[in-house]
Short mmCIF file of C-alpha atoms and ligand atoms in Angstrom, two decimals:
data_model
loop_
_atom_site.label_atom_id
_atom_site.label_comp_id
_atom_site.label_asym_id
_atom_site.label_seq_id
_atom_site.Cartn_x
_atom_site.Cartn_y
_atom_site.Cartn_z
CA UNK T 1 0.00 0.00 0.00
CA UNK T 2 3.08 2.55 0.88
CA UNK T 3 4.28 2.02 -2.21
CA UNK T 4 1.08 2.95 -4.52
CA UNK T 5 0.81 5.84 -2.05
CA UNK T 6 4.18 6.72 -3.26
CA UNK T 7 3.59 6.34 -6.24
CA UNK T 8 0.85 8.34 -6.64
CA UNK T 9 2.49 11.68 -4.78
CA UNK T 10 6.21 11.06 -6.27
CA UNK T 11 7.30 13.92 -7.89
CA UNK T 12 9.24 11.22 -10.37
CA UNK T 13 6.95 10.04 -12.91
CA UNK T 14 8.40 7.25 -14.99
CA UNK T 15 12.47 6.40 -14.08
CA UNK T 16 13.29 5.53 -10.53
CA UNK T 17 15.55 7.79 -8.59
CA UNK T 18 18.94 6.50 -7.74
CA UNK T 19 19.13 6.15 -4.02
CA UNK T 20 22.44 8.61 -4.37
CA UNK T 21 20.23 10.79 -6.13
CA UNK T 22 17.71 10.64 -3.64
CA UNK T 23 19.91 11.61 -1.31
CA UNK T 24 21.40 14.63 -2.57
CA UNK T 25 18.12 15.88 -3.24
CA UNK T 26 16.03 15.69 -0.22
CA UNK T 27 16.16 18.55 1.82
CA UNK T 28 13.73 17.29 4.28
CA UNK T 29 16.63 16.76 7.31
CA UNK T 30 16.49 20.78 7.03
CA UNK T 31 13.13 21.88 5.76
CA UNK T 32 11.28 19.93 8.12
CA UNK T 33 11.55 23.18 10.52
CA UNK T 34 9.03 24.81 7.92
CA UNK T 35 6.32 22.42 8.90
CA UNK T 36 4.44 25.08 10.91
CA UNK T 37 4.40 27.41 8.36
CA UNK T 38 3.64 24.55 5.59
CA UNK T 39 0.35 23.10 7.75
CA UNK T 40 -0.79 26.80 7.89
CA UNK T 41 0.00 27.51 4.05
CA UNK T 42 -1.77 24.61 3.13
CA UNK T 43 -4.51 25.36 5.39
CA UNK T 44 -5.56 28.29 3.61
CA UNK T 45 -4.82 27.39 0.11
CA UNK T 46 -7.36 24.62 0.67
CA UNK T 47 -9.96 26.85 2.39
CA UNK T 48 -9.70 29.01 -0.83
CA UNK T 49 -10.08 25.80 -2.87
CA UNK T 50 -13.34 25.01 -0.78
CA UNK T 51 -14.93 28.67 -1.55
CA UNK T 52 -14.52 27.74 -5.02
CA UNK T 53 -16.33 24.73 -4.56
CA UNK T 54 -13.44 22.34 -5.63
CA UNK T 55 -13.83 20.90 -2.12
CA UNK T 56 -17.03 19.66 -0.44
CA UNK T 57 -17.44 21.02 3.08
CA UNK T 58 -16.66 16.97 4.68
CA UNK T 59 -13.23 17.34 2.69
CA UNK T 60 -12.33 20.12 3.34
CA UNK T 61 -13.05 19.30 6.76
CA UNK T 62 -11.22 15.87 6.86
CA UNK T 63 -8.23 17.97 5.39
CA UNK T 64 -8.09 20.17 8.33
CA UNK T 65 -8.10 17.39 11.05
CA UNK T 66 -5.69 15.38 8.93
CA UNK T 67 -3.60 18.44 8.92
CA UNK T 68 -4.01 18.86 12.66
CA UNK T 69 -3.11 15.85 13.78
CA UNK T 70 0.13 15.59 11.43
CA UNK T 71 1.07 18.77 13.27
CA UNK T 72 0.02 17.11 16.89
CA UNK T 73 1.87 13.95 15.79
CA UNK T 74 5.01 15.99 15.23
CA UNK T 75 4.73 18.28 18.66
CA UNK T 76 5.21 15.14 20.26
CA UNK T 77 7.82 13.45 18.26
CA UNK T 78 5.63 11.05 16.72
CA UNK T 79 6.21 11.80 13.21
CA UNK T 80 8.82 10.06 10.99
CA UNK T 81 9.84 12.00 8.21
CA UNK T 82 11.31 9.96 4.70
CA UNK T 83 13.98 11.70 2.27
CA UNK T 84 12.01 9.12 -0.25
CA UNK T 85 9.23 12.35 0.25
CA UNK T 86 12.04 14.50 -0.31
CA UNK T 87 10.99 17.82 1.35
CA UNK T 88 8.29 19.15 3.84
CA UNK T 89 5.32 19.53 1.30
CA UNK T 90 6.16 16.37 -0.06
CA UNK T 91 6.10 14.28 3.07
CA UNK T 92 3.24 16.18 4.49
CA UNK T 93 1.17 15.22 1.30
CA UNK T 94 2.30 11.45 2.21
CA UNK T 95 0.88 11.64 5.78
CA UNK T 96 -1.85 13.59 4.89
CA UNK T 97 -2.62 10.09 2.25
CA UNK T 98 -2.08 7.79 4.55
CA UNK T 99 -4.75 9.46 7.50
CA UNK T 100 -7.36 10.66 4.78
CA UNK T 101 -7.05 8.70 1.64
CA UNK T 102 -8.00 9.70 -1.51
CA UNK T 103 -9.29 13.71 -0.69
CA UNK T 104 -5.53 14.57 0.23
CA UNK T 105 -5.00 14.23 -3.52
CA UNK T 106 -6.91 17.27 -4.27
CA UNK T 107 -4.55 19.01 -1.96
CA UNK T 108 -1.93 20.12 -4.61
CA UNK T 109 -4.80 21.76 -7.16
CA UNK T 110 -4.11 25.29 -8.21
CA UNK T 111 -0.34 25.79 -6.53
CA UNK T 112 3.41 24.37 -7.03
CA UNK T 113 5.81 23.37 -4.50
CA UNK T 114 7.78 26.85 -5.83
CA UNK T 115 4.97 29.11 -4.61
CA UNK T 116 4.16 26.86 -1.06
CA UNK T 117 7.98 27.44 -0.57
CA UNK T 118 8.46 30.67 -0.79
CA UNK T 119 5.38 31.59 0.58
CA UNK T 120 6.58 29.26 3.62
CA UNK T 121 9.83 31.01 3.44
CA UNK T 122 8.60 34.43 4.36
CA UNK T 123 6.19 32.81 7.09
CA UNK T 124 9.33 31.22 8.62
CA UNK T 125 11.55 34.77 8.06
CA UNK T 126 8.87 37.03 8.93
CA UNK T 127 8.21 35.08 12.90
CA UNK T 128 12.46 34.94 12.87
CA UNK T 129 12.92 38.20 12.49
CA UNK T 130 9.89 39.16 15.46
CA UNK T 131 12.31 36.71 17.58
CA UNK T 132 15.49 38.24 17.07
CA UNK T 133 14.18 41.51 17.47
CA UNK T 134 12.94 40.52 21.07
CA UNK T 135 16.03 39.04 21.56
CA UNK T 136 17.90 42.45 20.49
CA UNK T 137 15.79 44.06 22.99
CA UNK T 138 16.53 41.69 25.95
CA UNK T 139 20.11 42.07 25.14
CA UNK T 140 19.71 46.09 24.64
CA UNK T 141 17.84 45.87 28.61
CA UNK T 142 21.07 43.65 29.69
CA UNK T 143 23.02 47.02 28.30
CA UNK T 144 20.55 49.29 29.54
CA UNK T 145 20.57 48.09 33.04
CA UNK T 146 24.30 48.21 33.37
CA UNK T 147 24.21 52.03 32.12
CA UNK T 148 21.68 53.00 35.29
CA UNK T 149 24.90 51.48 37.18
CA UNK T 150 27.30 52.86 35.87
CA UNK T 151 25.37 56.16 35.18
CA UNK T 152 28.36 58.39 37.17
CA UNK T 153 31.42 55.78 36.39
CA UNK T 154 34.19 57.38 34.37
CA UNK T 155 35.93 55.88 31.65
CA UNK T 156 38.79 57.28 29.22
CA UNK T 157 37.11 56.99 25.78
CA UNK T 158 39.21 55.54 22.89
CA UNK T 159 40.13 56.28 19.50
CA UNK T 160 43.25 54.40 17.82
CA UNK T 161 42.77 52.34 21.42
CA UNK T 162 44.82 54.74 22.54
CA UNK T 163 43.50 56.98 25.82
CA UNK T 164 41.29 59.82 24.16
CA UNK T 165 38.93 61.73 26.53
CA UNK T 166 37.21 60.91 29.63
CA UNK T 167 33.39 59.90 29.08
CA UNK T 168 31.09 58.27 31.21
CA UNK T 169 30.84 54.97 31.19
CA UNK T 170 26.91 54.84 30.69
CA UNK T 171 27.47 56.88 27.25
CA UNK T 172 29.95 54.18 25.84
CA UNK T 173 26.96 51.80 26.44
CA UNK T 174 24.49 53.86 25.25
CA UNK T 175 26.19 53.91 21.59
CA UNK T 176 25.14 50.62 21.40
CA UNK T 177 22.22 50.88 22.63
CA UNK T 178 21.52 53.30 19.52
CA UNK T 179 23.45 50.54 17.37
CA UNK T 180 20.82 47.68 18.34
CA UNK T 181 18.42 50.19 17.81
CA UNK T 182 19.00 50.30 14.56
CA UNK T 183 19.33 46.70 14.11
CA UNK T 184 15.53 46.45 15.35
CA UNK T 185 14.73 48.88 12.48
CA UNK T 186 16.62 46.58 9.75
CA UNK T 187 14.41 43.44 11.02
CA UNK T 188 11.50 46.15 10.72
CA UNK T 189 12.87 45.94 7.15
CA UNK T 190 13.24 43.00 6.49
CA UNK T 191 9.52 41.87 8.11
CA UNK T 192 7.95 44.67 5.37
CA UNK T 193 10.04 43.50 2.90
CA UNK T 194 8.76 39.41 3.37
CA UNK T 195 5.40 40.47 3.84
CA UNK T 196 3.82 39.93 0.14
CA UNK T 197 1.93 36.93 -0.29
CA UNK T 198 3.34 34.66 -3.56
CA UNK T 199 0.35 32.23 -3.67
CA UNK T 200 -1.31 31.91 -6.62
CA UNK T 201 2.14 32.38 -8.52
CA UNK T 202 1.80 28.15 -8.65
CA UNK T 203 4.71 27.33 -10.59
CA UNK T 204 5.48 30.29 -12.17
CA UNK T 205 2.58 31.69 -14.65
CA UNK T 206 0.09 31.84 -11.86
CA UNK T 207 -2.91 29.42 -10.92
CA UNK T 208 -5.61 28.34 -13.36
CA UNK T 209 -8.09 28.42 -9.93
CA UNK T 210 -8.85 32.17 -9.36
CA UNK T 211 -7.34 31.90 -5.68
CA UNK T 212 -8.52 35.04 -3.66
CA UNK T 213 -5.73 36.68 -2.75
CA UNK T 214 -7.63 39.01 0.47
CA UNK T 215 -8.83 35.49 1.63
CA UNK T 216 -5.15 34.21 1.58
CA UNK T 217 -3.68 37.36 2.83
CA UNK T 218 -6.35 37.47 6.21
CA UNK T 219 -5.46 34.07 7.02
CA UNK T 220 -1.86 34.05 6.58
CA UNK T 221 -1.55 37.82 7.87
CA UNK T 222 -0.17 39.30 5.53
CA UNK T 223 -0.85 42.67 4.05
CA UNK T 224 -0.55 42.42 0.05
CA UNK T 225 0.25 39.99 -2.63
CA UNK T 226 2.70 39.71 -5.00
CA UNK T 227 2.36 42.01 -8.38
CA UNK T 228 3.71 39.36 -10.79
CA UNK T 229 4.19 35.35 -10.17
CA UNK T 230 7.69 35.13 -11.80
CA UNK T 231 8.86 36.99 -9.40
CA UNK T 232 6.86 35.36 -6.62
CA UNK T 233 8.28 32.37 -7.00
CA UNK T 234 11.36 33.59 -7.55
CA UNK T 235 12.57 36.27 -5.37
CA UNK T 236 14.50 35.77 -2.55
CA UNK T 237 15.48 39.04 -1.83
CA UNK T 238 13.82 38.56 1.69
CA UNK T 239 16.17 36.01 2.35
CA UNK T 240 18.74 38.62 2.14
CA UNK T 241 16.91 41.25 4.05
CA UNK T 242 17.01 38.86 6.82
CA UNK T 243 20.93 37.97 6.31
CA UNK T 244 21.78 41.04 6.01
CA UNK T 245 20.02 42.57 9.24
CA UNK T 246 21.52 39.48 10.86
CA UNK T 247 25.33 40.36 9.29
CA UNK T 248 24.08 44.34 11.46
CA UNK T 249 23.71 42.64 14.27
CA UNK T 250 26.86 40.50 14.16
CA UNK T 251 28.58 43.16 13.46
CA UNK T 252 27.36 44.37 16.52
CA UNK T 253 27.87 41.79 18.42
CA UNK T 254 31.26 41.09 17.12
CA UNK T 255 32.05 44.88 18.13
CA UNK T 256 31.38 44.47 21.95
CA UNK T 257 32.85 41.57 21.91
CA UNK T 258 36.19 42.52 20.70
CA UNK T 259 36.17 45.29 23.77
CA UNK T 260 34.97 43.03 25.89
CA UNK T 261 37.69 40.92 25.61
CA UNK T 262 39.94 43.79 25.73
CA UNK T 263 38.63 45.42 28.61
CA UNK T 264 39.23 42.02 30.78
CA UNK T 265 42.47 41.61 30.10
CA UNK T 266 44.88 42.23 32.77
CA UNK T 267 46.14 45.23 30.74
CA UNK T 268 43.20 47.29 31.18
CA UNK T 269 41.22 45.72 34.08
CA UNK T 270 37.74 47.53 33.47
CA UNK T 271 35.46 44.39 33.46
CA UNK T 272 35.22 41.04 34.77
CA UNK T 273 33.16 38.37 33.28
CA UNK T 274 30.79 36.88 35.18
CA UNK T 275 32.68 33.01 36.87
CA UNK T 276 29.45 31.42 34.84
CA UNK T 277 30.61 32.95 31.32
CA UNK T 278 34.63 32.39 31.71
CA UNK T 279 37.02 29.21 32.33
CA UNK T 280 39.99 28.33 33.59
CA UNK T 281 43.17 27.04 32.10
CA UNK T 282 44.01 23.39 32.58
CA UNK T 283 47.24 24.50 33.10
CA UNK T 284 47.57 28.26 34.55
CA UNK T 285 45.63 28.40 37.71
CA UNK T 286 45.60 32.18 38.12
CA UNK T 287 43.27 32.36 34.82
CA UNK T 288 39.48 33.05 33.92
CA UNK T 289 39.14 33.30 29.74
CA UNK T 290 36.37 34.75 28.32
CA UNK T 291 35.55 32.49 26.62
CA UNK T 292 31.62 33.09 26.26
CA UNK T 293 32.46 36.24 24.77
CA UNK T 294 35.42 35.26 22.55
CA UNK T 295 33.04 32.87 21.03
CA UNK T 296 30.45 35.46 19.93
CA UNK T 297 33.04 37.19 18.29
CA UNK T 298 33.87 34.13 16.06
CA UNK T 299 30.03 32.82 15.78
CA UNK T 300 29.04 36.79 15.08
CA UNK T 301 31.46 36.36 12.32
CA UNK T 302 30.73 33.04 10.70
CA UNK T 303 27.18 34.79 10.73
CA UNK T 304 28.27 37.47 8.57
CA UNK T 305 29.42 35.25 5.98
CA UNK T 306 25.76 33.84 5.55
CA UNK T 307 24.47 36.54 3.49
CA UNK T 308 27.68 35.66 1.34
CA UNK T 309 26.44 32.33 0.74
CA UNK T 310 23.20 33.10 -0.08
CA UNK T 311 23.91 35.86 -2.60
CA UNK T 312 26.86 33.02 -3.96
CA UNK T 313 23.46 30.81 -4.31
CA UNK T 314 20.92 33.45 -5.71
CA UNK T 315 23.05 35.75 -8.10
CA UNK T 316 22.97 34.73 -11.86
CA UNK T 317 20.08 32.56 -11.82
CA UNK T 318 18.02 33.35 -14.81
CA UNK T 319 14.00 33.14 -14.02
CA UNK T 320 12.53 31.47 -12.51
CA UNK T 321 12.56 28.83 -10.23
CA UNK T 322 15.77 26.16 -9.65
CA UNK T 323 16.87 24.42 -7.14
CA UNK T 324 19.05 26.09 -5.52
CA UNK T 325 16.60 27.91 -4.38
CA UNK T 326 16.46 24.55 -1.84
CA UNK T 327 20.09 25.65 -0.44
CA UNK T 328 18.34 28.94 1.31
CA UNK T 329 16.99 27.48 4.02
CA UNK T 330 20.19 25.96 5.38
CA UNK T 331 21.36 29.13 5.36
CA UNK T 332 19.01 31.16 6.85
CA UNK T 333 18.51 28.84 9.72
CA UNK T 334 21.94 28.25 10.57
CA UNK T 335 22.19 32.16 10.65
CA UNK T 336 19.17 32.28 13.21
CA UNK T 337 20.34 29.23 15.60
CA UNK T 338 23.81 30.89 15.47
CA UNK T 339 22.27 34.76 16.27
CA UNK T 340 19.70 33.39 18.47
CA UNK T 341 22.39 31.84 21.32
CA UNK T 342 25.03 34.67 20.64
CA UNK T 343 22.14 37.37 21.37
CA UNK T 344 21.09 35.05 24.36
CA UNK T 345 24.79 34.80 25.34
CA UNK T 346 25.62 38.32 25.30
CA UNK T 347 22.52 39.43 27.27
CA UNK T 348 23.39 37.43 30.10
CA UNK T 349 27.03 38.10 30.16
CA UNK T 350 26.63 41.61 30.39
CA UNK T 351 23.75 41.41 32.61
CA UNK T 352 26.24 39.34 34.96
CA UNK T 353 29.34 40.81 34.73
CA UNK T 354 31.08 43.78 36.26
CA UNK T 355 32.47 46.77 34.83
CA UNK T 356 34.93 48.23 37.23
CA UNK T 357 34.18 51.17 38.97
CA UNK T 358 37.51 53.26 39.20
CA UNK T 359 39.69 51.83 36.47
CA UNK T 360 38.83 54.60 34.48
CA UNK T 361 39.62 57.28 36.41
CA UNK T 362 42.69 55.95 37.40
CA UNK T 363 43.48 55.96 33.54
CA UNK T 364 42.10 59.10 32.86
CA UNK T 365 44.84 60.72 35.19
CA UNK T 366 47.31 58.78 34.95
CA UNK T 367 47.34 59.54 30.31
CA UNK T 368 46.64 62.65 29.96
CA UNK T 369 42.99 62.30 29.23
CA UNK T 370 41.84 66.03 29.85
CA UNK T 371 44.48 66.95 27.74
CA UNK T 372 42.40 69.06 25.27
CA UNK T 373 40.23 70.78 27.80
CA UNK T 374 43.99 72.10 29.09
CA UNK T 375 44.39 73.73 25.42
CA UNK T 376 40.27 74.91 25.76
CA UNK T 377 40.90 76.67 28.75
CA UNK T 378 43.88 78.59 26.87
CA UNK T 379 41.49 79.35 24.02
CA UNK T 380 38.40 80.18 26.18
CA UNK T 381 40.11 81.87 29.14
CA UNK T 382 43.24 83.45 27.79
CA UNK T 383 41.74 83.72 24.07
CA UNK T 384 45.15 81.92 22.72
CA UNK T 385 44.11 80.78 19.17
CA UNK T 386 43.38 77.11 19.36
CA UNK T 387 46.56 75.98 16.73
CA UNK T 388 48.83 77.65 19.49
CA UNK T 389 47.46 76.45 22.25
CA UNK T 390 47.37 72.92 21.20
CA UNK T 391 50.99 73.36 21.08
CA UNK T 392 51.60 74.70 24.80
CA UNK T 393 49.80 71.94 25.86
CA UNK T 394 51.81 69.50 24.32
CA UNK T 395 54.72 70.65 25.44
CA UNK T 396 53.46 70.47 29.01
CA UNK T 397 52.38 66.86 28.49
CA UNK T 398 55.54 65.79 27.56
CA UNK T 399 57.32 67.91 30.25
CA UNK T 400 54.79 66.04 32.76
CA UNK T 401 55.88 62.64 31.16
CA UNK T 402 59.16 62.84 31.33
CA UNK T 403 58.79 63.83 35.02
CA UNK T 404 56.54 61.24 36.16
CA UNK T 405 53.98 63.45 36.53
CA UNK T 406 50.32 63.44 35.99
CA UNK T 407 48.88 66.90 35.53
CA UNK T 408 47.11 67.08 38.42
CA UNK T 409 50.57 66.87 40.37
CA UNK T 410 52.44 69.75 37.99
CA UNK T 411 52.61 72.72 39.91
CA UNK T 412 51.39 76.03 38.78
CA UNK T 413 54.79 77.32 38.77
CA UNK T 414 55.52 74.12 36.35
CA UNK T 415 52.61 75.02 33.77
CA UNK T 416 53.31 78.80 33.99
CA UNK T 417 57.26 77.77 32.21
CA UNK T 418 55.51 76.99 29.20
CA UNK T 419 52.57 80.24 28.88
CA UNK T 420 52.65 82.82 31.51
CA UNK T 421 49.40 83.56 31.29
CA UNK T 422 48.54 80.77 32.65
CA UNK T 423 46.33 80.66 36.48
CA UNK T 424 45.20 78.83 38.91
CA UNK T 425 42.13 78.08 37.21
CA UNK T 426 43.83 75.59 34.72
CA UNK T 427 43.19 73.00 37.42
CA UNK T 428 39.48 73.32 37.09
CA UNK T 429 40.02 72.40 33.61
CA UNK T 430 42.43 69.25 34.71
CA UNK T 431 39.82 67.83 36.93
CA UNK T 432 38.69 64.86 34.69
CA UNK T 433 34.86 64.99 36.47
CA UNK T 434 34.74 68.47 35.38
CA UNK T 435 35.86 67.76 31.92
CA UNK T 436 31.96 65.87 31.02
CA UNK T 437 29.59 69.02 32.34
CA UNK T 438 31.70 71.26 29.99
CA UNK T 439 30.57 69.57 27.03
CA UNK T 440 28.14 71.61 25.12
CA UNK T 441 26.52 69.67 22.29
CA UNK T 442 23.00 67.27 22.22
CA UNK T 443 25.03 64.06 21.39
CA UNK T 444 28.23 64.36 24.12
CA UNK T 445 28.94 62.91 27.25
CA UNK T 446 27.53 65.40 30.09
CA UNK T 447 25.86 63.73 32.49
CA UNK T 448 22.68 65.95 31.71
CA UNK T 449 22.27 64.54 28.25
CA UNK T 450 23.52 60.70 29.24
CA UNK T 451 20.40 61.23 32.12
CA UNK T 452 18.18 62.10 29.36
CA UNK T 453 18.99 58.99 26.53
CA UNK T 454 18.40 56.49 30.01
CA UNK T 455 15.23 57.93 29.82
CA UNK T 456 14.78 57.55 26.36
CA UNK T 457 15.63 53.75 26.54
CA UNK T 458 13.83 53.12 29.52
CA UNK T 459 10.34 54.24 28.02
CA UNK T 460 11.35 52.24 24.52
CA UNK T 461 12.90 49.30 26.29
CA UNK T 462 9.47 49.01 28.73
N1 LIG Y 501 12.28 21.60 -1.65
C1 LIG Y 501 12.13 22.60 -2.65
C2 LIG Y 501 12.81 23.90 -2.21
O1 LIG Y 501 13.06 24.02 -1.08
C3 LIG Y 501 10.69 22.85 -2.90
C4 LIG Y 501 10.35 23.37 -4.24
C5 LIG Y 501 10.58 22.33 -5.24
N2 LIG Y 501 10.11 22.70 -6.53
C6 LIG Y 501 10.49 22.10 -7.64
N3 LIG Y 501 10.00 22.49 -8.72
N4 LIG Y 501 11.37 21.14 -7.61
O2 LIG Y 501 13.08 24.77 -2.98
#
């Protein structure tokens, strides 16, 4: 009996399949994840079939329990999929014979395995993308919680890694915050940009049954239909939406990773990952790796090169449909199980760990870091063009250097050998805690505008 049933739904019509052929060309050990998304597709294609009365109400109804139990069966681990069905649609046909019969060969009227796919494809993209945002956001609370901490810590800020400027600590987080932020905007994208409807394409021409497009839209939620069906079933440009927001992210992610890592080493001592996130050395007992974050840097970049891969699959591929087309999937869902447990990873580390309260300061002092509010206060206070006084102050920095100084500890005696006009009041512009409430502009580092961007986050984040 299996094999008529086979028979009957093979895609193969007259020559057998070689077994190495069969094989190669099953993708059902990956597509298998789209069997939500194929139940519900096929749900409403057949719905539409019954409003135009190529379905009596008792099959349409047998179709839908069939259909409901497959999915029950599979929830529980019940279901055992064949590569001899070669793909999700395939081997959801076959189960769909063997409960109901003879009515689950109406199933495939009016459509083509190109259109369910695709159409299947955005489902799975479009519910992805809602899942990575929320994981973004968990990850951007993580950040957002250790920024209320650390709302007065100082920090020197880099550029070059070499000491810059002092900032507060909470604004380096709070760039990426505004980084994520952006990533939940590309998913925003990429969820517009999946959300056309490519039923009724069937294989490529379009259907010969004059599918309602509203009806599919309302039950599959989404908001318009394809313009033309060559495209529809072609068009994987959504794929790329959603590799590409994911390579944002990564990016991201690889980002504060890299500082991360840098920031607790030994050299700079400004944050300690939590004991759950690091490991020891089986040899050196004094270490703790970071290992949970040196791994997001790697995975973050392995995810990059997925929308590499895709584009290698999708670029010069006349219309319309081919099979590799079938290679997206792998892709796409190795870039989600990858992104997922990074984002998941990162959230907790941070959430965990501690950034170190006077590090920064320390560092501040001991480099120079207020450096160029020294040649300000020339320009603002003793109206010394900017050029000249940039000079002075360099001069006193090395001067300070090659006494072991910080300048805090030069006297004013010491700064006055370099400009005589120079007072007292030059230590109000050493003071690194001073040097944040004397910047001016919307986007800086004082505290006032830092306080406000919390805020900000805190209503977006609730
Ligand atoms: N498994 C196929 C894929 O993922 C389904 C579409 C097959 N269509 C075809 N004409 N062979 O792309």
């Amino acid at each position: 009996m299996a094999t008529k049933k086979n028979k009957i739904l093979s895609t193969s019509i007259n020559k057998k399949t070689s077994s190495l052929m069969e094989d190669f060309n099953s993708s059902i050990k990956i597509d298998k994840r789209l069997i939500e998304e194929d139940i519900a597709v096929t749900k409403a294609h057949v719905d539409n079939l019954h409003k135009l009365g190529t379905l009596s109400n008792k099959e349409l109804n047998k179709i839908h329990k069939g259909l409901s139990s497959i999915q029950n069966e599979y929830q529980i681990g019940k279901l055992k999929f064949t590569k001899k069905n070669e793909d999700i649609h395939m081997n959801i046909e076959f189960f769909l014979f063997q409960k109901i019969g003879d009515t689950a060969l109406k199933l495939h009227t009016g459509r083509s395995r190109n259109d369910q796919v695709a159409t299947d494809t955005r489902l799975w993209v479009i519910k992805s993308s809602k899942i990575l945002q929320a994981k973004i956001k968990n990850l951007m609370s993580s950040i957002l919680k250790q920024t209320k901490i650390h709302q007065d810590t100082i920090i020197p800020g880099f550029t070059h890694l070499q000491i810059a400027q002092p900032v507060l600590l909470s604004h380096h987080l709070l760039a990426y915050l505004e980084m994520f932020k952006r990533d939940l905007d590309y998913y925003t994208f990429c969820i517009k940009g999946s959300d056309e409807n490519v039923l009724g394409s069937a294989a490529l021409a379009g259907s010969n049954y004059s599918l309602n497009g509203n009806l599919l839209n309302k039950k599959l939620k989404f908001t318009k239909s394809k313009n033309n069906s060559m495209d529809g079933v072609s068009d994987r440009d959504f794929c790329m939406y959603f590799l590409n927001a994911s390579s944002m992210t990564a990016i991201h992610l690889s980002k504060l990773s890299a500082e991360l890592i840098l920031w607790s080493s030994n050299l700079f001592e400004m944050f300690k990952v939590h004991e759950e996130y690091s490991t020891g050395s089986s040899i050196m007992p004094q270490k703790r790796n970071p290992d949970s974050i040196e791994l997001v840097r790697s995975k973050s970049n392995i995810i990059r090169s997925k929308a590499m891969e895709l584009s290698n699959v999708i670029s010069g591929i006349p219309l319309t449909y081919f099979k590799d087309f079938q290679e997206d999937k792998k892709i796409i869902f190795e870039c989600f199980d990858e992104l997922s447990i990074c984002l998941d990873v990162m959230s907790d580390v941070i959430k965990k760990s501690q950034f170190n309260k006077d590090k920064g300061m320390h560092l501040c002092n001991q480099y120079f870091a207020t450096s160029t509010d020294l040649a300000d206060y020339l320009v603002i206070e003793k109206k010394i063009p900017f050029r000249k006084s940039y000079k002075i102050i360099a001069e006193i920095v090395q001067y300070a250097q090659k006494n072991n100084k910080n300048l805090s500890q030069l006297d004013i005696v010491e700064f006055q050998l370099f400009e005589k006009l120079i007072d007292k009041k030059i230590y109000q512009y050493v003071d690194v805690k001073k040097s944040l409430g004397r910047k001016k502009t919307p986007m800086s580092t004082n505290p006032k505008n830092v306080t406000k961007n919390i805020k900000n986050y805190e209503s977006f984040l609730k």
